[in-house]
Structure formats: C-alpha cells, structure tokens
mmCIF file of C-alpha atoms and ligand atoms in Angstrom:
data_model
loop_
_atom_site.group_PDB
_atom_site.id
_atom_site.type_symbol
_atom_site.label_atom_id
_atom_site.label_comp_id
_atom_site.label_asym_id
_atom_site.label_seq_id
_atom_site.Cartn_x
_atom_site.Cartn_y
_atom_site.Cartn_z
ATOM 1 C CA MET A 663 -11.286 -55.702 -23.578
ATOM 2 C CA LEU A 664 -12.800 -56.092 -26.980
ATOM 3 C CA PRO A 665 -16.584 -55.412 -27.070
ATOM 4 C CA GLU A 666 -17.321 -58.941 -27.615
ATOM 5 C CA GLU A 667 -15.616 -59.973 -24.481
ATOM 6 C CA LEU A 668 -17.318 -57.179 -22.473
ATOM 7 C CA GLU A 669 -20.518 -58.437 -23.965
ATOM 8 C CA LYS A 670 -19.978 -61.841 -22.427
ATOM 9 C CA ASP A 671 -19.129 -60.031 -19.047
ATOM 10 C CA PHE A 672 -22.272 -58.102 -19.236
ATOM 11 C CA GLU A 673 -24.193 -61.343 -19.887
ATOM 12 C CA THR A 674 -22.852 -62.875 -16.762
ATOM 13 C CA LEU A 675 -23.574 -59.907 -14.666
ATOM 14 C CA GLY A 676 -27.171 -59.863 -15.954
ATOM 15 C CA GLU A 677 -26.809 -56.807 -17.920
ATOM 16 C CA GLN A 678 -27.961 -56.083 -21.445
ATOM 17 C CA LYS A 679 -25.385 -56.966 -23.958
ATOM 18 C CA PHE A 680 -25.783 -53.602 -25.870
ATOM 19 C CA ARG A 681 -24.416 -51.933 -22.913
ATOM 20 C CA ALA A 682 -21.202 -53.423 -23.539
ATOM 21 C CA ALA A 683 -20.796 -51.573 -26.872
ATOM 22 C CA GLN A 684 -21.760 -48.299 -25.245
ATOM 23 C CA VAL A 685 -19.116 -48.767 -22.664
ATOM 24 C CA PHE A 686 -16.338 -49.819 -25.430
ATOM 25 C CA GLN A 687 -17.261 -46.675 -27.138
ATOM 26 C CA TRP A 688 -16.937 -44.448 -24.177
ATOM 27 C CA LEU A 689 -13.689 -45.800 -23.281
ATOM 28 C CA SER A 690 -12.383 -45.438 -26.981
ATOM 29 C CA ARG A 691 -13.177 -41.877 -26.458
ATOM 30 C CA GLY A 692 -10.827 -41.707 -23.507
ATOM 31 C CA VAL A 693 -13.646 -41.470 -20.779
ATOM 32 C CA ARG A 694 -12.235 -42.825 -17.596
ATOM 33 C CA ASP A 695 -14.975 -42.230 -15.169
ATOM 34 C CA PHE A 696 -18.038 -44.405 -15.034
ATOM 35 C CA ASP A 697 -20.106 -41.282 -14.153
ATOM 36 C CA GLY A 698 -19.036 -39.655 -17.346
ATOM 37 C CA MET A 699 -20.724 -42.558 -19.321
ATOM 38 C CA THR A 700 -24.198 -40.718 -19.415
ATOM 39 C CA ASN A 701 -26.336 -43.068 -21.366
ATOM 40 C CA LEU A 702 -25.794 -45.724 -18.757
ATOM 41 C CA SER A 703 -28.343 -45.828 -15.817
ATOM 42 C CA LYS A 704 -27.185 -44.627 -12.424
ATOM 43 C CA PRO A 705 -27.570 -48.191 -10.838
ATOM 44 C CA LEU A 706 -25.432 -49.486 -13.698
ATOM 45 C CA ARG A 707 -22.675 -47.274 -13.313
ATOM 46 C CA GLU A 708 -22.384 -47.929 -9.590
ATOM 47 C CA ARG A 709 -22.342 -51.510 -10.442
ATOM 48 C CA LEU A 710 -19.562 -50.895 -13.029
ATOM 49 C CA LYS A 711 -17.543 -49.064 -10.430
ATOM 50 C CA ALA A 712 -17.555 -51.804 -7.854
ATOM 51 C CA GLU A 713 -16.790 -54.621 -10.684
ATOM 52 C CA TYR A 714 -14.209 -52.766 -12.840
ATOM 53 C CA ASP A 715 -11.381 -50.184 -12.327
ATOM 54 C CA LEU A 716 -10.414 -47.734 -14.736
ATOM 55 C CA TYR A 717 -6.875 -45.786 -15.400
ATOM 56 C CA MET A 718 -5.573 -43.293 -17.366
ATOM 57 C CA PRO A 719 -1.843 -42.477 -17.872
ATOM 58 C CA LYS A 720 -0.635 -39.171 -16.604
ATOM 59 C CA VAL A 721 1.564 -36.606 -18.737
ATOM 60 C CA LEU A 722 4.845 -36.779 -16.711
ATOM 61 C CA ASN A 723 6.431 -34.632 -19.443
ATOM 62 C CA LYS A 724 5.631 -33.014 -22.846
ATOM 63 C CA GLN A 725 7.703 -31.368 -25.108
ATOM 64 C CA ILE A 726 6.645 -29.662 -28.445
ATOM 65 C CA SER A 727 9.303 -29.085 -31.107
ATOM 66 C CA ALA A 728 9.578 -25.279 -32.066
ATOM 67 C CA THR A 729 10.719 -26.221 -35.583
ATOM 68 C CA ASP A 730 8.167 -28.977 -36.799
ATOM 69 C CA GLY A 731 5.372 -29.265 -33.995
ATOM 70 C CA THR A 732 6.350 -32.808 -33.188
ATOM 71 C CA ILE A 733 5.115 -33.600 -29.630
ATOM 72 C CA LYS A 734 6.859 -35.954 -27.399
ATOM 73 C CA TYR A 735 5.119 -37.254 -24.357
ATOM 74 C CA LEU A 736 6.455 -39.233 -21.196
ATOM 75 C CA TRP A 737 3.515 -41.173 -19.813
ATOM 76 C CA GLU A 738 3.392 -42.223 -16.167
ATOM 77 C CA LEU A 739 1.996 -45.689 -16.022
ATOM 78 C CA ARG A 740 0.040 -46.953 -12.904
ATOM 79 C CA ASP A 741 2.898 -48.682 -11.486
ATOM 80 C CA GLY A 742 5.265 -45.627 -11.685
ATOM 81 C CA ASN A 743 6.972 -46.710 -14.638
ATOM 82 C CA ALA A 744 7.114 -44.425 -17.584
ATOM 83 C CA VAL A 745 7.093 -44.797 -21.630
ATOM 84 C CA GLU A 746 7.549 -42.450 -24.363
ATOM 85 C CA THR A 747 5.067 -41.428 -27.221
ATOM 86 C CA VAL A 748 5.844 -39.197 -30.215
ATOM 87 C CA VAL A 749 3.107 -37.599 -32.499
ATOM 88 C CA MET A 750 4.487 -36.257 -35.844
ATOM 89 C CA SER A 751 2.463 -34.421 -38.293
ATOM 90 C CA TYR A 752 2.829 -35.058 -42.064
ATOM 91 C CA LYS A 753 0.886 -33.624 -45.008
ATOM 92 C CA HIS A 754 -0.847 -36.969 -45.129
ATOM 93 C CA GLY A 755 -2.036 -36.925 -41.579
ATOM 94 C CA ASN A 756 -0.422 -37.611 -38.087
ATOM 95 C CA THR A 757 1.396 -40.485 -36.939
ATOM 96 C CA VAL A 758 1.850 -41.637 -33.535
ATOM 97 C CA CYS A 759 5.013 -43.748 -32.534
ATOM 98 C CA VAL A 760 4.287 -45.840 -29.601
ATOM 99 C CA SER A 761 6.386 -48.024 -27.207
ATOM 100 C CA SER A 762 5.547 -51.611 -26.663
ATOM 101 C CA GLN A 763 7.794 -52.281 -23.720
ATOM 102 C CA VAL A 764 9.015 -50.504 -20.723
ATOM 103 C CA GLY A 765 12.786 -50.512 -21.620
ATOM 104 C CA CYS A 766 14.223 -53.383 -23.944
ATOM 105 C CA ARG A 767 16.431 -56.305 -23.779
ATOM 106 C CA GLN A 768 17.687 -56.295 -27.321
ATOM 107 C CA GLY A 769 20.716 -54.267 -26.365
ATOM 108 C CA CYS A 770 21.436 -52.431 -29.950
ATOM 109 C CA ALA A 771 24.650 -50.628 -29.355
ATOM 110 C CA PHE A 772 23.477 -47.379 -30.553
ATOM 111 C CA CYS A 773 19.799 -47.125 -29.006
ATOM 112 C CA ALA A 774 18.855 -45.345 -25.803
ATOM 113 C CA SER A 775 15.802 -47.471 -24.877
ATOM 114 C CA THR A 776 17.971 -50.501 -24.083
ATOM 115 C CA ILE A 777 20.410 -49.042 -21.704
ATOM 116 C CA GLY A 778 18.441 -50.060 -18.502
ATOM 117 C CA GLY A 779 17.426 -53.345 -20.069
ATOM 118 C CA LEU A 780 13.807 -54.616 -20.040
ATOM 119 C CA VAL A 781 11.634 -53.522 -16.874
ATOM 120 C CA ARG A 782 8.343 -55.152 -18.308
ATOM 121 C CA ASN A 783 5.977 -55.747 -21.105
ATOM 122 C CA LEU A 784 3.285 -53.198 -21.713
ATOM 123 C CA GLU A 785 -0.154 -54.357 -21.470
ATOM 124 C CA PRO A 786 -2.569 -54.034 -24.501
ATOM 125 C CA SER A 787 -4.424 -51.252 -23.012
ATOM 126 C CA GLU A 788 -1.254 -49.300 -22.123
ATOM 127 C CA ILE A 789 -0.208 -49.163 -25.776
ATOM 128 C CA LEU A 790 -3.723 -48.387 -26.680
ATOM 129 C CA ASP A 791 -3.933 -45.475 -24.119
ATOM 130 C CA GLU A 792 -0.688 -44.100 -25.773
ATOM 131 C CA VAL A 793 -2.640 -43.768 -29.052
ATOM 132 C CA MET A 794 -5.780 -42.667 -27.388
ATOM 133 C CA TYR A 795 -4.361 -40.022 -25.014
ATOM 134 C CA SER A 796 -1.883 -38.660 -27.626
ATOM 135 C CA GLN A 797 -4.798 -37.939 -29.767
ATOM 136 C CA ILE A 798 -6.902 -36.372 -27.024
ATOM 137 C CA ASP A 799 -4.067 -34.258 -25.553
ATOM 138 C CA SER A 800 -2.549 -33.197 -28.694
ATOM 139 C CA GLY A 801 -6.111 -32.629 -30.454
ATOM 140 C CA LYS A 802 -4.448 -34.104 -33.435
ATOM 141 C CA PRO A 803 -6.703 -36.919 -35.093
ATOM 142 C CA ILE A 804 -4.304 -39.845 -35.484
ATOM 143 C CA SER A 805 -4.447 -41.620 -38.667
ATOM 144 C CA ASN A 806 -1.292 -43.601 -38.657
ATOM 145 C CA ILE A 807 0.602 -45.838 -35.973
ATOM 146 C CA VAL A 808 4.234 -46.943 -36.024
ATOM 147 C CA LEU A 809 5.372 -49.433 -33.245
ATOM 148 C CA MET A 810 8.733 -47.649 -33.244
ATOM 149 C CA GLY A 811 9.007 -46.399 -29.830
ATOM 150 C CA ILE A 812 10.727 -48.099 -26.810
ATOM 151 C CA GLY A 813 10.802 -52.007 -26.814
ATOM 152 C CA GLU A 814 10.802 -54.873 -29.230
ATOM 153 C CA PRO A 815 6.983 -55.534 -30.351
ATOM 154 C CA LEU A 816 7.704 -59.081 -31.161
ATOM 155 C CA ASP A 817 9.171 -59.826 -27.666
ATOM 156 C CA ASN A 818 5.739 -58.750 -26.398
ATOM 157 C CA PHE A 819 3.906 -60.507 -29.179
ATOM 158 C CA ASP A 820 0.560 -61.544 -27.485
ATOM 159 C CA ASN A 821 -0.022 -58.198 -26.089
ATOM 160 C CA VAL A 822 0.732 -56.204 -29.177
ATOM 161 C CA MET A 823 -1.553 -58.565 -31.202
ATOM 162 C CA ARG A 824 -4.206 -57.831 -28.799
ATOM 163 C CA PHE A 825 -3.366 -53.913 -29.074
ATOM 164 C CA LEU A 826 -3.585 -54.018 -32.894
ATOM 165 C CA GLN A 827 -7.252 -55.690 -32.522
ATOM 166 C CA LEU A 828 -8.167 -53.120 -30.169
ATOM 167 C CA VAL A 829 -7.041 -50.128 -32.061
ATOM 168 C CA ASN A 830 -8.237 -51.513 -35.387
ATOM 169 C CA HIS A 831 -11.908 -52.245 -33.913
ATOM 170 C CA PRO A 832 -14.427 -50.514 -36.011
ATOM 171 C CA LYS A 833 -16.163 -49.616 -32.683
ATOM 172 C CA GLY A 834 -12.966 -48.282 -31.265
ATOM 173 C CA MET A 835 -10.249 -46.177 -32.899
ATOM 174 C CA ASN A 836 -10.741 -47.899 -36.016
ATOM 175 C CA ILE A 837 -7.353 -47.225 -37.406
ATOM 176 C CA GLY A 838 -6.799 -49.485 -40.511
ATOM 177 C CA MET A 839 -3.966 -51.968 -40.509
ATOM 178 C CA ARG A 840 -2.425 -50.424 -43.785
ATOM 179 C CA HIS A 841 -1.759 -47.579 -41.620
ATOM 180 C CA ILE A 842 0.324 -49.386 -39.083
ATOM 181 C CA SER A 843 3.873 -50.413 -39.105
ATOM 182 C CA LEU A 844 5.481 -52.646 -36.850
ATOM 183 C CA SER A 845 9.309 -52.575 -36.395
ATOM 184 C CA THR A 846 11.406 -55.331 -35.121
ATOM 185 C CA CYS A 847 15.219 -55.958 -34.701
ATOM 186 C CA GLY A 848 14.654 -59.416 -36.259
ATOM 187 C CA ILE A 849 13.051 -61.757 -33.902
ATOM 188 C CA ILE A 850 12.609 -64.133 -36.924
ATOM 189 C CA GLU A 851 11.001 -66.801 -34.558
ATOM 190 C CA ARG A 852 7.787 -64.864 -34.539
ATOM 191 C CA PHE A 853 7.770 -64.004 -38.332
ATOM 192 C CA ASP A 854 5.498 -67.267 -39.147
ATOM 193 C CA ASP A 855 3.119 -66.221 -36.394
ATOM 194 C CA LEU A 856 2.897 -62.773 -37.527
ATOM 195 C CA ALA A 857 2.273 -63.839 -41.194
ATOM 196 C CA GLN A 858 -0.381 -66.406 -40.273
ATOM 197 C CA ARG A 859 -2.441 -63.490 -38.880
ATOM 198 C CA ASP A 860 -2.614 -62.123 -42.295
ATOM 199 C CA LEU A 861 -2.644 -58.615 -41.166
ATOM 200 C CA GLN A 862 -2.391 -55.727 -43.825
ATOM 201 C CA LEU A 863 0.264 -53.788 -41.665
ATOM 202 C CA THR A 864 3.809 -53.076 -42.887
ATOM 203 C CA LEU A 865 6.554 -54.931 -41.319
ATOM 204 C CA SER A 866 9.601 -52.935 -41.011
ATOM 205 C CA VAL A 867 13.056 -54.772 -40.121
ATOM 206 C CA SER A 868 15.706 -52.807 -38.422
ATOM 207 C CA LEU A 869 18.666 -54.190 -40.663
ATOM 208 C CA HIS A 870 21.250 -51.577 -39.958
ATOM 209 C CA ALA A 871 24.042 -53.869 -41.492
ATOM 210 C CA PRO A 872 24.047 -56.156 -44.223
ATOM 211 C CA ASP A 873 26.733 -58.607 -42.976
ATOM 212 C CA ASP A 874 27.000 -60.594 -39.742
ATOM 213 C CA GLU A 875 30.275 -59.092 -38.530
ATOM 214 C CA THR A 876 28.907 -55.642 -38.618
ATOM 215 C CA ARG A 877 25.463 -56.491 -37.522
ATOM 216 C CA SER A 878 26.292 -58.703 -34.597
ATOM 217 C CA LYS A 879 28.521 -56.023 -33.351
ATOM 218 C CA ILE A 880 25.836 -53.275 -33.171
ATOM 219 C CA MET A 881 22.814 -55.484 -32.760
ATOM 220 C CA PRO A 882 23.152 -58.513 -30.152
ATOM 221 C CA ALA A 883 19.791 -59.968 -31.672
ATOM 222 C CA ASN A 884 21.728 -60.909 -34.721
ATOM 223 C CA ARG A 885 24.155 -63.090 -32.824
ATOM 224 C CA GLY A 886 22.844 -66.903 -33.109
ATOM 225 C CA ARG A 887 20.434 -65.847 -35.902
ATOM 226 C CA GLY A 888 22.513 -64.054 -38.525
ATOM 227 C CA VAL A 889 21.837 -62.020 -41.512
ATOM 228 C CA ASP A 890 21.045 -64.937 -44.031
ATOM 229 C CA ALA A 891 18.451 -66.491 -41.661
ATOM 230 C CA LEU A 892 16.854 -62.929 -41.423
ATOM 231 C CA ILE A 893 16.783 -62.420 -45.150
ATOM 232 C CA ALA A 894 15.288 -66.002 -45.590
ATOM 233 C CA ALA A 895 12.643 -65.169 -42.948
ATOM 234 C CA CYS A 896 11.773 -61.737 -44.685
ATOM 235 C CA ARG A 897 11.371 -63.648 -48.053
ATOM 236 C CA LYS A 898 9.046 -66.177 -46.582
ATOM 237 C CA TYR A 899 6.981 -63.631 -44.907
ATOM 238 C CA TYR A 900 6.731 -61.611 -48.284
ATOM 239 C CA GLU A 901 5.690 -64.665 -50.050
ATOM 240 C CA LYS A 902 3.143 -65.529 -47.535
ATOM 241 C CA THR A 903 1.498 -62.079 -47.261
ATOM 242 C CA GLY A 904 2.320 -60.342 -50.458
ATOM 243 C CA ARG A 905 3.226 -57.243 -48.121
ATOM 244 C CA ARG A 906 6.481 -55.495 -49.001
ATOM 245 C CA ILE A 907 8.963 -55.357 -46.085
ATOM 246 C CA SER A 908 10.671 -52.145 -45.260
ATOM 247 C CA PHE A 909 14.518 -52.309 -44.260
ATOM 248 C CA GLU A 910 15.266 -49.675 -41.698
ATOM 249 C CA TYR A 911 19.073 -48.663 -41.984
ATOM 250 C CA ALA A 912 20.542 -46.086 -39.500
ATOM 251 C CA MET A 913 23.534 -44.580 -41.059
ATOM 252 C CA ILE A 914 26.394 -44.696 -38.503
ATOM 253 C CA ASP A 915 29.741 -43.010 -39.442
ATOM 254 C CA GLY A 916 32.504 -45.460 -40.127
ATOM 255 C CA VAL A 917 30.367 -48.549 -38.999
ATOM 256 C CA ASN A 918 28.019 -49.396 -41.441
ATOM 257 C CA ASP A 919 28.303 -46.728 -44.389
ATOM 258 C CA THR A 920 30.843 -47.996 -46.991
ATOM 259 C CA GLU A 921 30.271 -48.724 -50.345
ATOM 260 C CA ARG A 922 30.868 -52.433 -49.481
ATOM 261 C CA HIS A 923 27.860 -52.081 -47.178
ATOM 262 C CA ALA A 924 25.755 -50.445 -49.625
ATOM 263 C CA ARG A 925 26.342 -53.085 -52.423
ATOM 264 C CA LEU A 926 25.527 -55.918 -49.825
ATOM 265 C CA LEU A 927 22.445 -54.167 -48.615
ATOM 266 C CA ALA A 928 21.446 -53.519 -52.194
ATOM 267 C CA LYS A 929 21.602 -57.262 -52.915
ATOM 268 C CA HIS A 930 19.363 -58.219 -49.822
ATOM 269 C CA ALA A 931 16.729 -55.630 -50.447
ATOM 270 C CA ARG A 932 16.462 -56.791 -54.238
ATOM 271 C CA SER A 933 16.262 -60.433 -53.197
ATOM 272 C CA VAL A 934 13.230 -59.815 -50.959
ATOM 273 C CA ALA A 935 11.875 -56.593 -52.842
ATOM 274 C CA ALA A 936 12.299 -54.609 -49.758
ATOM 275 C CA HIS A 937 12.236 -50.898 -49.635
ATOM 276 C CA VAL A 938 15.261 -49.264 -47.946
ATOM 277 C CA ASN A 939 14.587 -46.509 -45.438
ATOM 278 C CA LEU A 940 17.748 -44.778 -44.571
ATOM 279 C CA ILE A 941 17.869 -42.984 -41.120
ATOM 280 C CA PRO A 942 20.413 -40.527 -40.198
ATOM 281 C CA LEU A 943 21.598 -41.916 -36.783
ATOM 282 C CA ASN A 944 20.324 -39.850 -33.816
ATOM 283 C CA HIS A 945 23.219 -39.345 -31.562
ATOM 284 C CA VAL A 946 22.628 -40.559 -27.971
ATOM 285 C CA ASP A 947 24.960 -39.251 -25.298
ATOM 286 C CA GLU A 948 25.705 -42.546 -23.655
ATOM 287 C CA ARG A 949 26.757 -44.091 -26.945
ATOM 288 C CA PRO A 950 29.990 -43.586 -28.771
ATOM 289 C CA PHE A 951 28.168 -43.480 -32.458
ATOM 290 C CA GLN A 952 27.776 -40.469 -34.755
ATOM 291 C CA PRO A 953 25.751 -40.074 -37.702
ATOM 292 C CA SER A 954 27.362 -40.566 -41.212
ATOM 293 C CA THR A 955 28.437 -37.517 -43.076
ATOM 294 C CA PRO A 956 26.332 -35.877 -45.726
ATOM 295 C CA GLU A 957 28.708 -37.087 -48.343
ATOM 296 C CA HIS A 958 28.787 -40.447 -47.224
ATOM 297 C CA LEU A 959 24.862 -40.628 -47.184
ATOM 298 C CA ARG A 960 24.718 -39.240 -50.519
ATOM 299 C CA ALA A 961 27.186 -41.701 -51.925
ATOM 300 C CA PHE A 962 25.465 -44.552 -50.129
ATOM 301 C CA ILE A 963 22.128 -43.457 -51.682
ATOM 302 C CA LYS A 964 23.787 -43.612 -55.217
ATOM 303 C CA VAL A 965 24.983 -46.993 -54.906
ATOM 304 C CA LEU A 966 21.643 -48.235 -53.892
ATOM 305 C CA GLU A 967 19.743 -46.424 -56.483
ATOM 306 C CA SER A 968 22.370 -47.521 -59.206
ATOM 307 C CA GLU A 969 21.305 -51.014 -57.979
ATOM 308 C CA GLY A 970 17.809 -50.291 -58.614
ATOM 309 C CA VAL A 971 16.886 -50.289 -55.025
ATOM 310 C CA ASN A 972 13.809 -48.369 -53.834
ATOM 311 C CA VAL A 973 15.273 -45.936 -51.398
ATOM 312 C CA THR A 974 14.054 -43.092 -49.026
ATOM 313 C CA VAL A 975 15.839 -40.974 -46.427
ATOM 314 C CA ARG A 976 13.815 -40.393 -43.415
ATOM 315 C CA ARG A 977 13.167 -36.888 -42.502
ATOM 316 C CA LYS A 978 14.227 -35.830 -39.237
ATOM 317 C CA LEU A 979 11.448 -34.588 -36.935
ATOM 318 C CA GLY A 980 11.634 -33.572 -33.332
ATOM 319 C CA GLY A 981 15.396 -33.082 -33.204
ATOM 320 C CA ASP A 982 14.947 -30.433 -30.427
ATOM 321 C CA VAL A 983 12.763 -32.578 -28.277
ATOM 322 C CA ASP A 984 15.050 -35.651 -27.787
ATOM 323 C CA ALA A 985 12.351 -37.624 -29.940
ATOM 324 C CA SER A 986 14.433 -40.479 -30.806
ATOM 325 C CA CYS A 987 13.377 -43.647 -28.664
ATOM 326 C CA GLY A 988 14.235 -43.750 -25.206
ATOM 327 C CA GLN A 989 15.970 -40.488 -24.789
ATOM 328 C CA LEU A 990 13.363 -38.662 -22.722
ATOM 329 C CA ARG A 991 12.758 -41.543 -20.453
ATOM 330 C CA ARG A 992 16.574 -41.918 -19.774
ATOM 331 C CA LYS A 993 16.874 -38.174 -19.006
ATOM 332 C CA MET A 994 14.076 -38.418 -16.424
ATOM 333 C CA GLN A 995 15.536 -41.399 -15.025
ATOM 334 C CA SER A 996 19.023 -39.963 -14.490
ATOM 335 C CA ARG A 997 17.501 -36.603 -12.850
ATOM 336 C CA GLN A 998 16.106 -39.035 -10.153
HETATM 337 N N1 SAH B 1482 12.791 -52.869 -31.294
HETATM 338 C C1 SAH B 1482 12.023 -52.321 -32.672
HETATM 339 C C2 SAH B 1482 11.479 -51.127 -32.625
HETATM 340 C C3 SAH B 1482 11.956 -50.003 -31.700
HETATM 341 S S1 SAH B 1482 13.337 -49.115 -32.402
HETATM 342 C C4 SAH B 1482 13.190 -52.385 -33.732
HETATM 343 O O1 SAH B 1482 14.344 -52.672 -33.343
HETATM 344 O O2 SAH B 1482 12.995 -52.128 -34.885
HETATM 345 C C5 SAH B 1482 12.695 -48.225 -33.675
HETATM 346 C C6 SAH B 1482 13.866 -47.886 -34.743
HETATM 347 O O3 SAH B 1482 14.716 -46.863 -34.319
HETATM 348 C C7 SAH B 1482 14.472 -49.172 -35.075
HETATM 349 O O4 SAH B 1482 14.893 -49.180 -36.505
HETATM 350 C C8 SAH B 1482 15.946 -48.800 -34.084
HETATM 351 O O5 SAH B 1482 16.923 -49.418 -34.553
HETATM 352 C C9 SAH B 1482 16.112 -47.288 -34.480
HETATM 353 N N2 SAH B 1482 17.021 -46.701 -33.640
HETATM 354 C C10 SAH B 1482 17.151 -46.747 -32.261
HETATM 355 N N3 SAH B 1482 18.271 -45.963 -31.848
HETATM 356 C C11 SAH B 1482 18.501 -45.176 -32.937
HETATM 357 C C12 SAH B 1482 19.306 -43.948 -33.060
HETATM 358 N N4 SAH B 1482 19.989 -43.685 -31.917
HETATM 359 N N5 SAH B 1482 19.320 -43.270 -34.154
HETATM 360 C C13 SAH B 1482 18.460 -43.869 -35.280
HETATM 361 N N6 SAH B 1482 17.664 -44.858 -35.085
HETATM 362 C C14 SAH B 1482 17.697 -45.524 -33.993
#
C-alpha cells in the first residue's frame, strides 16, 4: 500500500494519520514485524497485528559470482513459488534486475523463463520486496532497477505500475524513474497506456530480429503483431514521451546475426532514434541456440556503426552463477 492509502485505512481505524507514514517507512526499511516498529505504541502494534499481515520472501538460494561479485537470489514467495533477482555492481552504482511474473507466457525460443509457461503474476509488493530484500541482504545500496528478470512486465501492467509508484515514493525507496528500465518483448497494445503515464523510465524493446520471418520464429509475440507495427508503436511512444527507446538484440549464431539483419536493424533504429544494445546470447541448456562468434559480433557492430547507429555491447556479468533470466529457477525445479 502507498502511504496515502494507509492513511485512509488508519483514519477508518480511528488512528492518527501520521502513524501511516511511520509504518510505511518501517516497511520500506524491510521491517516485517510490528514489534520492530518501535515508535508505535504497544496497543497500536497489537491492533496492527490483528488487522494486517506481513510477509517477507525467504532466500531459497544465493549465488555470488567469483569473478565479478554479481549476486543471484532465488526467493521463495508465500505460496511456495520462486522467482529470481540479480544484483550487479557497476562503477555508477548497483543495479537490481527484478522478475515481474512467476514464469512467462511469451514463449521466446531462446529464453529459460518461459519453459514452464506462466504460473502467475507477481503482486506489486512482491516485486518491491525483490528490490528491498536484495538491498538488505547484499548490503549494496540499490540505485538502478531493470525489469528484465522473469516475466513480461507489460503482461502484468497494473501491478508493475503500482510497483513503480511504490519504489519511486519519496517516503519509500525513492528510486528515480530515470534510474529504471522496463523491458518488453513488444506488447504494443500497452505502449499508449505506458506513454500516457509520462514516466521518465527507459523503455527497452527486446527486438532480437529486424524482420518478421526471423522474429516470428524466435519470438511468438511477434506473430499477429509484426515488426512494422512494433516500430510504429515505438515511434509513437518516442514522439509522445521524448524518451529514447533502447533495442535489445541478443546475438544468436546463424539466426539473426548476418549483414542483412544488421542493415535492417540499423534502418529501424535510425527511424526511431533508438539505441541498440547487443547481448551475446546466454546459452540455455534446454535450448538449441548458441551465441554468435566474436567475428560475427564485430562485423555486426561495424555495420551498425557505419550506418550511424548508437550501439553498445552488454558486458557479461554473473556468467558463473546462471545469471541470465530463469535459469536458476529452472534448475531448482528440475531437481525437485
Ligand atoms: N519479457 C521482457 C523482460 C524479461 S527478459 C522482455 O522480453 O524484454 C530480459 C531480456 O533478456 C530480454 O531482452 C530477453 O529477450 C533477454 N533474454 C532472454 N533469454 C536470453 C538469453 N538466453 N540470452 C540473452 N538474452 C536473453
């Protein structure tokens, strides 16, 4: 709940309004026991215990990369489901990569998160807990959030929007929208809703292929929508918000990494002033795909640069801790 909502509840309970802000602040610091809220009176604490119930996720598994310190958490939720969160350290601060759903129904052919399908949406509080408890457990202050874990954020739109309000709240974690990226496989029906909210976040679009033939093969979300409609939706979003979109492009050997792909990608990127972020594919055991060779990656970058596209290659972190999305949850499931 937002402090404003808690205030209303407290008024109905006949409690003083300012108590709501105190409770919100305690919760934002990760306190999950009313007795730990020491500036509340004992009778109020007892009352809250009777009226509300608090939960915190449990660490089911935690792996720390020996090479770069990336931390991967597998959290157990109250219904026994599990989701992953990754904490990555950069010079400019710590970034947390959060899941937005338990599983995913988008079916991308190279992705581990989608193998068991969608189980359920995460609640706003569960996504918030990923950020909060990653910070508390790791001792690393989180300054940036990427919604790039398990799940499709735009398929859980309302809960994700509420999570953003919570995590951005000045009395809570107070993480600025400019420090948040939301990644989508291209659920274009939601782009207008998102643009309308006028958030200052970065929209990342998982493009991964610039033509319908290739994209529909590896991303079922493309079927019935199409690349042209996606690019048009991106242009509209950019025009409405003034916020540059970032195209994510996982380089898959022999699938989407030829010169033809690079030229078409460049055309799309230029047409919407998008930034291109190339990601060497993370091989997933259950999937047949391999990352592009370094030579192909270099040649691809050269084409994009010669076409005047703003391109970066994502540095690989956490390679020794299965840090790409869905892999850890998958492993735990297959052991059961
Ligand atoms: N559903 C959202 C966000 C979650 S996935 C989306 O599709 O954008 C986060 C990013 O990781 C996406 O760009 C996704 O395509 C990419 N990804 C998934 N599996 C991958 C893999 N095996 N290697 C590299 N990137 C992968």
